[in-house]
Structure formats: C-alpha cells, structure tokens
Short mmCIF file of C-alpha atoms in Angstrom, two decimals:
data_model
loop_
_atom_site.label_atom_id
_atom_site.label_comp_id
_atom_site.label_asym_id
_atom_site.label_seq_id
_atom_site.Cartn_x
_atom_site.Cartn_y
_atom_site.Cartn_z
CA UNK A 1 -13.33 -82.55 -13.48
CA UNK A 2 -11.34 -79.66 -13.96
CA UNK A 3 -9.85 -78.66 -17.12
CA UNK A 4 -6.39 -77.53 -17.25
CA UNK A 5 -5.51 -73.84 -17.75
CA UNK A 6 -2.34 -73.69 -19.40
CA UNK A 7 1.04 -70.82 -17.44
CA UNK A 8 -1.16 -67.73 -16.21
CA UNK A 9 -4.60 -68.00 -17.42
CA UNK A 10 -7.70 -68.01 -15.31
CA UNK A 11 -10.38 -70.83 -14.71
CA UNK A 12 -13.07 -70.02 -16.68
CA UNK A 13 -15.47 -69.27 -14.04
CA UNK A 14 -13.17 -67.03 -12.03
CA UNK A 15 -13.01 -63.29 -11.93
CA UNK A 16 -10.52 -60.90 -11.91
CA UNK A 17 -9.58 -59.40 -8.11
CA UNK A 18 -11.19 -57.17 -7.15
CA UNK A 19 -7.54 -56.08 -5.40
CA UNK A 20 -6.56 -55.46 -8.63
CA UNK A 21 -8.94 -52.75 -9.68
CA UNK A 22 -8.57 -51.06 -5.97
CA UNK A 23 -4.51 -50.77 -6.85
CA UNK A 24 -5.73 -48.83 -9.63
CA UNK A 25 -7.76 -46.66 -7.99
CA UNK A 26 -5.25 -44.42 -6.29
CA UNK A 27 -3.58 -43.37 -9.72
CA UNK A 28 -6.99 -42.69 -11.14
CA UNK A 29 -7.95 -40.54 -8.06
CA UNK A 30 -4.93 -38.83 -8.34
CA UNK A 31 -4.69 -38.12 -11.99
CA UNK A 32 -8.83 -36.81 -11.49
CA UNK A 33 -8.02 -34.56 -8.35
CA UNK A 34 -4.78 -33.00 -10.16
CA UNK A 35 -7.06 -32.63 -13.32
CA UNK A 36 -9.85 -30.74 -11.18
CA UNK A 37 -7.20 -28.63 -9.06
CA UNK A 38 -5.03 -27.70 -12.67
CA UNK A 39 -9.50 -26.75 -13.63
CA UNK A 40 -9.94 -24.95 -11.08
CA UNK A 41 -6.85 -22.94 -10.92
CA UNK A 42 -7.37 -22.19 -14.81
CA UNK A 43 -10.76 -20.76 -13.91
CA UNK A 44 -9.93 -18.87 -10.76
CA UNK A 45 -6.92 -16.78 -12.95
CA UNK A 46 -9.34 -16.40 -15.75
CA UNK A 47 -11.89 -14.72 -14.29
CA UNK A 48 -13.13 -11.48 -13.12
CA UNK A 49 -12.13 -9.58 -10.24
CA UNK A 50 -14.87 -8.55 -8.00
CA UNK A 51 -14.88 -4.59 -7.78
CA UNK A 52 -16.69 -4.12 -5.21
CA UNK A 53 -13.57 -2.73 -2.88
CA UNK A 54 -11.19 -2.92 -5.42
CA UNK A 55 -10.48 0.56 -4.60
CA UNK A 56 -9.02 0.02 -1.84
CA UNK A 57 -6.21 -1.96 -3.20
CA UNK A 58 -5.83 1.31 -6.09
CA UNK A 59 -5.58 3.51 -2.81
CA UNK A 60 -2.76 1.13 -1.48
CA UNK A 61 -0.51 2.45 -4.80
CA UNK A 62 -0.66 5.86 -3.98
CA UNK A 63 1.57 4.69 -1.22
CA UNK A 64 4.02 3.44 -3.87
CA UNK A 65 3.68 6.97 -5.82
CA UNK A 66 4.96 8.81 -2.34
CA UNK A 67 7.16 6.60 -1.86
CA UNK A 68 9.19 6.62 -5.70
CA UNK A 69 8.56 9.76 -5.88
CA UNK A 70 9.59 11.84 -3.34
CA UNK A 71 12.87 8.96 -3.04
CA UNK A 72 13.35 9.56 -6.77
CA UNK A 73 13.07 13.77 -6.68
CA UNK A 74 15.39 13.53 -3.45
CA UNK A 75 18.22 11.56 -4.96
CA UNK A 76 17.78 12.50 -8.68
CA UNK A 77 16.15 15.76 -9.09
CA UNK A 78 12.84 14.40 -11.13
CA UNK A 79 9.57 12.61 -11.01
CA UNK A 80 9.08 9.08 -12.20
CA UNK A 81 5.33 8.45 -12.00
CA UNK A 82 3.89 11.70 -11.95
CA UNK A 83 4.46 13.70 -15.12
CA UNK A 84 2.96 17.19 -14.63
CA UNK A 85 6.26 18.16 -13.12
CA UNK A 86 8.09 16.47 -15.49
CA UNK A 87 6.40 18.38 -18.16
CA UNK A 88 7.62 21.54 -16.66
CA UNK A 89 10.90 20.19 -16.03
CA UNK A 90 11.39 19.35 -20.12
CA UNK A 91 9.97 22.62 -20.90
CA UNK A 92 12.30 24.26 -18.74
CA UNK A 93 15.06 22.25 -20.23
CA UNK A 94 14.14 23.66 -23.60
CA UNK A 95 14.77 27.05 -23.03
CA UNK A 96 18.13 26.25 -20.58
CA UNK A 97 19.42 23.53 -21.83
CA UNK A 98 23.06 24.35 -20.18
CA UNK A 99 21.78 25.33 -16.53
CA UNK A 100 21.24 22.02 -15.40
CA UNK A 101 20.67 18.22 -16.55
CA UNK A 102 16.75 17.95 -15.01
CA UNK A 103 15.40 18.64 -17.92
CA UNK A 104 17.44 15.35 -19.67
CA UNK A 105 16.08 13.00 -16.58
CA UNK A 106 12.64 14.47 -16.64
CA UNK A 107 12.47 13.62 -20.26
CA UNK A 108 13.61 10.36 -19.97
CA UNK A 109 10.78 9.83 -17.29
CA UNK A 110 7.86 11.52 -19.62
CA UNK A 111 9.22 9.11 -22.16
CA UNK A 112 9.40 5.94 -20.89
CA UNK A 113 6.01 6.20 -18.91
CA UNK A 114 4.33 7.20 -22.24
CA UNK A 115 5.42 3.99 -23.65
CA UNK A 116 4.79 2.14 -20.54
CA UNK A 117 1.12 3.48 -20.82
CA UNK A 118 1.24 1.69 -24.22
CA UNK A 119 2.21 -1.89 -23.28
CA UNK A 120 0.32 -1.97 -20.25
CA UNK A 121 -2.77 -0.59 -22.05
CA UNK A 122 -2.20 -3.53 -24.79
CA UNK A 123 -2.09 -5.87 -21.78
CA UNK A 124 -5.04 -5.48 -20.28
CA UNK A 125 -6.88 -5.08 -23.92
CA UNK A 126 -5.34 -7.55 -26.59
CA UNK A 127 -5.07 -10.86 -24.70
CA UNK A 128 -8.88 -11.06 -23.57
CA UNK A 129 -12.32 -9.83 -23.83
CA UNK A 130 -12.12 -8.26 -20.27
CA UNK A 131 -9.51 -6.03 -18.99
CA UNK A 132 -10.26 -7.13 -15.41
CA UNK A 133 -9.03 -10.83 -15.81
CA UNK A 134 -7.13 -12.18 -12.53
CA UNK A 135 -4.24 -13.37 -14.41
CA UNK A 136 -4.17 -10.07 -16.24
CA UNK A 137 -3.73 -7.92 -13.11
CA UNK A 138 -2.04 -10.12 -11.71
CA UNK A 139 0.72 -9.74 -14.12
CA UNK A 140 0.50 -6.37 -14.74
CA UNK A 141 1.44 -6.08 -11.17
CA UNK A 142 4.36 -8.35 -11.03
CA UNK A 143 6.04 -6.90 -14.04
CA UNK A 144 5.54 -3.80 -12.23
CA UNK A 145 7.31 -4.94 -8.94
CA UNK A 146 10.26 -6.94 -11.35
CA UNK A 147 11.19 -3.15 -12.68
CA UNK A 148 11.09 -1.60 -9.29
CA UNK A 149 13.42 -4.75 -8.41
CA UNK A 150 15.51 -4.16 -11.10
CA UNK A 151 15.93 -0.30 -10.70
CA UNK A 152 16.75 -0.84 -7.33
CA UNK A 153 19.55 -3.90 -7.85
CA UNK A 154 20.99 -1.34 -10.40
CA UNK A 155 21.39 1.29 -7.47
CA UNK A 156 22.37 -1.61 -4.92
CA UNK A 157 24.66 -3.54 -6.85
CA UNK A 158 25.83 -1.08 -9.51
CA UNK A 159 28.59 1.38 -9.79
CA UNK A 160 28.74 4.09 -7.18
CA UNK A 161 28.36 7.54 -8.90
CA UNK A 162 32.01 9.29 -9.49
CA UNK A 163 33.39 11.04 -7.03
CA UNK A 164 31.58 14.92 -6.16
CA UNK A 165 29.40 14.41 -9.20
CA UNK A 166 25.92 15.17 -8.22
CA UNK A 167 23.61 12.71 -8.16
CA UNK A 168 21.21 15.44 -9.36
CA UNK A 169 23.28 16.45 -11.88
CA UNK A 170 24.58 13.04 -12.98
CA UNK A 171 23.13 11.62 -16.22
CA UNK A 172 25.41 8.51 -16.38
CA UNK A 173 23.28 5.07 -16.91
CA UNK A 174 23.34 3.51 -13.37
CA UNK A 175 21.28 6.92 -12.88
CA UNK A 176 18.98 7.26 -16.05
CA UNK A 177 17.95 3.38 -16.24
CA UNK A 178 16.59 3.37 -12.73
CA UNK A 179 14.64 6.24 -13.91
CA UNK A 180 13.10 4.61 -17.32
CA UNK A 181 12.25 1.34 -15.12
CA UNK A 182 10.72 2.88 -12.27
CA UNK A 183 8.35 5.10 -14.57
CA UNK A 184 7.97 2.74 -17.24
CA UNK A 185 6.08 0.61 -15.19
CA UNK A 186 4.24 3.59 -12.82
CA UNK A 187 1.76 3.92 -15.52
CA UNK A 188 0.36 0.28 -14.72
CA UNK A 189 -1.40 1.45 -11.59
CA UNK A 190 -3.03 4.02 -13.59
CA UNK A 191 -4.00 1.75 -16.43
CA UNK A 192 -5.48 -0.60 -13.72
CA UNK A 193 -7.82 1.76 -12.67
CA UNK A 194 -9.12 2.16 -15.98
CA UNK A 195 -9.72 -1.27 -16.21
CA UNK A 196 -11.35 -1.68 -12.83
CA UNK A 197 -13.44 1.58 -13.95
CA UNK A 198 -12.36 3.73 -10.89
CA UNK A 199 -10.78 6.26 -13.32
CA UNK A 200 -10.44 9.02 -10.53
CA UNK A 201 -7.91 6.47 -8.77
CA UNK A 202 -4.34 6.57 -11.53
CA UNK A 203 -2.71 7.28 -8.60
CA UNK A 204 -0.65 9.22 -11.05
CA UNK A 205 -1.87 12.56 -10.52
CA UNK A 206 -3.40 14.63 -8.13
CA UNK A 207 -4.73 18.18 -9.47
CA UNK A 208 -7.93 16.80 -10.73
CA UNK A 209 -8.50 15.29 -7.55
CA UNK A 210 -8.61 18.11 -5.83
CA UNK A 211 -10.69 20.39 -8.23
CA UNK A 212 -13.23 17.33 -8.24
CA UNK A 213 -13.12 17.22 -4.03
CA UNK A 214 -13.69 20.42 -3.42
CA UNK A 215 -16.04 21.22 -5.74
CA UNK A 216 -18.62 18.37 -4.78
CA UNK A 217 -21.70 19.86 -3.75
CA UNK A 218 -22.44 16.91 -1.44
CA UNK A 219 -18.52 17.18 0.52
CA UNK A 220 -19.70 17.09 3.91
CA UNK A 221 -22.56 14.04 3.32
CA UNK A 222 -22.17 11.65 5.18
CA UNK A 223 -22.45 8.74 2.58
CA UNK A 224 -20.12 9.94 0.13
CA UNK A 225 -18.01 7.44 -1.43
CA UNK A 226 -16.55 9.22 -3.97
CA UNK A 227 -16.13 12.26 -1.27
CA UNK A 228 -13.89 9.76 0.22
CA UNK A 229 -12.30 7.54 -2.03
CA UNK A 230 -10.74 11.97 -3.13
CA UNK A 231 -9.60 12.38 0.77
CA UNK A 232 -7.99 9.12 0.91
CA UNK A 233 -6.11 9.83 -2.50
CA UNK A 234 -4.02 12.61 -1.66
CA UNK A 235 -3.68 11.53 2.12
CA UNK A 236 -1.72 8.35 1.27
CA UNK A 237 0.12 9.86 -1.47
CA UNK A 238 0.90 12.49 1.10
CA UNK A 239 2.17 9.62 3.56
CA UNK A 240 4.35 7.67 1.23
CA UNK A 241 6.18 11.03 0.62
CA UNK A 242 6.73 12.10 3.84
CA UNK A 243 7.71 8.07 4.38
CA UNK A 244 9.98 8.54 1.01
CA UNK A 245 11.84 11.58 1.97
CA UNK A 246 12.90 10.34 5.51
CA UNK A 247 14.17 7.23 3.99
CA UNK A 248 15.64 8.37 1.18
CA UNK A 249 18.11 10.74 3.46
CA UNK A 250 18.45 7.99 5.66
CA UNK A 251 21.14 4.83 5.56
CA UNK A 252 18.39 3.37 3.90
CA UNK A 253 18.67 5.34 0.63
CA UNK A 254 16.79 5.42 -2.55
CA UNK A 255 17.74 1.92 -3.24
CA UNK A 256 16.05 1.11 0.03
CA UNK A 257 13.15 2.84 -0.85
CA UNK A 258 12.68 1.02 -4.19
CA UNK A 259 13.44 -2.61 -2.53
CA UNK A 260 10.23 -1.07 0.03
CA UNK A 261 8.25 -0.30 -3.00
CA UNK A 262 8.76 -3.65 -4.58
CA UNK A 263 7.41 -5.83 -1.63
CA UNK A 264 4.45 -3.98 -1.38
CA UNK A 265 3.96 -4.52 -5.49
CA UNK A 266 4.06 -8.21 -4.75
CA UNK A 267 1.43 -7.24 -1.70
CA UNK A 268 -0.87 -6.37 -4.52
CA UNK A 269 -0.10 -9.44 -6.76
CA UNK A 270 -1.54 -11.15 -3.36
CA UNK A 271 -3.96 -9.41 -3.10
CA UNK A 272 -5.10 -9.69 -6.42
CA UNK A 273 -4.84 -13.35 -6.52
CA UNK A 274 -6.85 -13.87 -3.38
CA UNK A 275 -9.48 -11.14 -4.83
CA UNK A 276 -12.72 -12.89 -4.85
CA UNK A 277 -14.13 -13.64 -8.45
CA UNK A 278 -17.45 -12.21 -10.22
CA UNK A 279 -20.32 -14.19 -10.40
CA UNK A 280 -20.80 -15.73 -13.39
#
C-alpha cells in the first residue's frame, strides 16, 4: 500500500531524472570550456616569444623606418626615427638659429624619441620578469601603430598649412605633433630588439651596421647569419625609402605614407600574437 506523498515530493524509493542532471550539463560544459579557453588565452599572452626567427619580423620595421623617414624628411625637412641627423640638424640650429626652422623640428624629434625610449624601456622591464612576454610586445606594437594613426589623422583631417608657408619651414602644431608622435613611438622597434636580444637590429640606425658588415672577417661564408641579418638591414631600410619618397610626392602624400606605416604596425601585432611560444 502506498503511502501518500503530499504537492511535489517524491516516493521514497524513486530517484531523481536522470533528464534533469543532463539539462545541466550543457551550462556546466559551457562555463568549463569558456574557463579553459579564458586559461589558455591568459597563458598564450603571458608567455615567451620564441626567437628563433624573430628577426625577421625586426627586419620587417626597417621597412617602417624608410618609409617615415624619407615621407617625414620630404614633407618636413627632419628625421623622426633616426636621430644621427637630427643631432646635426640641432647642432646646426645652435649656431643659426635664424636661417631656417630644421633645427626647431629636429629637436622636437631628438626629444620626444628620447622619452619614448624611456616608456617603452619601462614597458618591457617593470610589468614582468621577462621583457619578451607576448602581451608585452604585443602592446608595445599597437601603441606604436595608434601614434602613427594619430599623426597621420592629424595630417588627414587637420588644418591645411597656410597659404605659401613651407611645409619645411612651418613650425605650426598640425606640423610639430605629427613629428613628436611618429618618433615618440620609433624608439619601440629599437627597444624590441633589445628585448628579443638581436641588439644589431634597432632599426634605428645604420652606421654601425655597416662598420660591423664590412669588417667581418667571415663576409663572404656561406653560413653567416649575422653576415646577413647586416645585408638585409640596410637593404629594406633602403626600400622603404625609395617606397617613402615616391609616395610622399605622390597624391598619396605623407599622410598616406603614415596610414601605410600603420597597417603594417598592426602586421606585426599579428605577427606577434601568432608567434609561437617558448617551451616551458
């Protein structure tokens, strides 16, 4: 004789569905497989870069360097990732400071790239144990592609320079902010290189790399990757220049240029998040 159960409850020998549980399972699954992906992600962009080929990736920026520079020494009269010139320029500047403006854009450059070397350097240093994190480079690189962005909006979208004012000669802001963005961030590449311990590859400067080519006593080995890594420097610099200077005279324009330089900045972020990892 069965007893009665009272609303809702369950005879006593009865279990629960086993419907019920399998409803259940689906959130579980999904609240596990969203916990591992959110784990793995975490780990991925906390790791180490491989640097085994990471070179070629620091080779890729000297690209860039043609490109700003040679766009940036067309249009404005001054360098915005390498300094050497800009050095010279200041100098010059000193002594003159009436003949021309340069020497007030060249400074501007030399400054803001020192303290770009600064942030970029605490970057890669303060926030971890390893300068070569995934997530570090990763946003070194994309800071570095918002300035060029920026710089370039400002010359798209900004005020056209007054009319028969030199844009050489010009020192107005829509001219001198493009300038402290552009080599504010230039110094990144360099301080990437550092981190990835090719320091031959700033992509920032060339002189040494040219002294160091041609006086290896093993230049015409045949295994010779540093040999080769010092070609390749100088030759892709050489063809983002040539690249630069065409557009830059072109309908394209500096701002072109810059937009150019900033998609193949977030070509590198890309590249840098599809690196492959260290093993642990």
């Amino acid at each position: 004789m069965s007893s009665s159960n009272g609303y809702g409850a369950l005879p006593h020998n009865s279990r629960p569905s086993a419907n019920g549980d399998e409803e259940q399972q689906p959130l579980l699954h999904g609240s596990n497989n969203q916990m591992s992906k959110t784990t793995r992600w975490r780990k991925n962009m906390t790791a180490d870069v491989r640097r085994d080929w990471a070179d070629l990736v620091l080779l890729a920026c000297y690209i860039i360097t043609g490109l700003l520079d040679s766009a940036s020494i067309s249009t404005w009269g001054s360098f915005v990732s390498m300094q050497t010139g800009n050095t010279v320029y200041f100098g010059l500047g000193i002594t003159a400071p009436h003949e021309s403006t340069r020497w007030i854009k060249s400074g501007t450059s030399l400054g803001c790239f020192c303290i770009g070397s600064v942030f970029f350097s605490a970057l890669h240093r303060v926030p971890s144990p390893s300068p070569k994190r995934r997530w570090i480079l990763c946003t070194s690189f994309t800071l570095q592609m918002l300035l060029i962005a920026a710089a370039a909006a400002i010359i798209t979208f900004g005020p056209d320079a007054a009319e028969g004012v030199d844009p050489k000669e010009s020192i107005d802001w829509p001219v001198l902010a493009p300038i402290a963005l552009v080599a504010f961030q230039s110094c990144g590449q360099a301080v990437a290189s550092r981190a990835l311990k090719y320091n031959a590859l700033t992509s920032v400067v060339l002189t040494s790399n040219y002294c160091d080519l041609f006086s290896d006593a093993e230049l015409l080995a045949l295994r010779n990757p540093e040999r080769n890594r010092r070609v390749g420097a100088p030759t892709l610099l050489l063809i983002g220049a040539v690249l630069g200077g065409v557009l830059a005279r072109s309908s394209v324009g500096a701002a072109g240029v810059l937009w150019i330089a900033a998609v193949m900045k977030l070509l590198v972020v890309i590249s840098w998040l599809l690196w492959p990892a260290e093993k642990e």
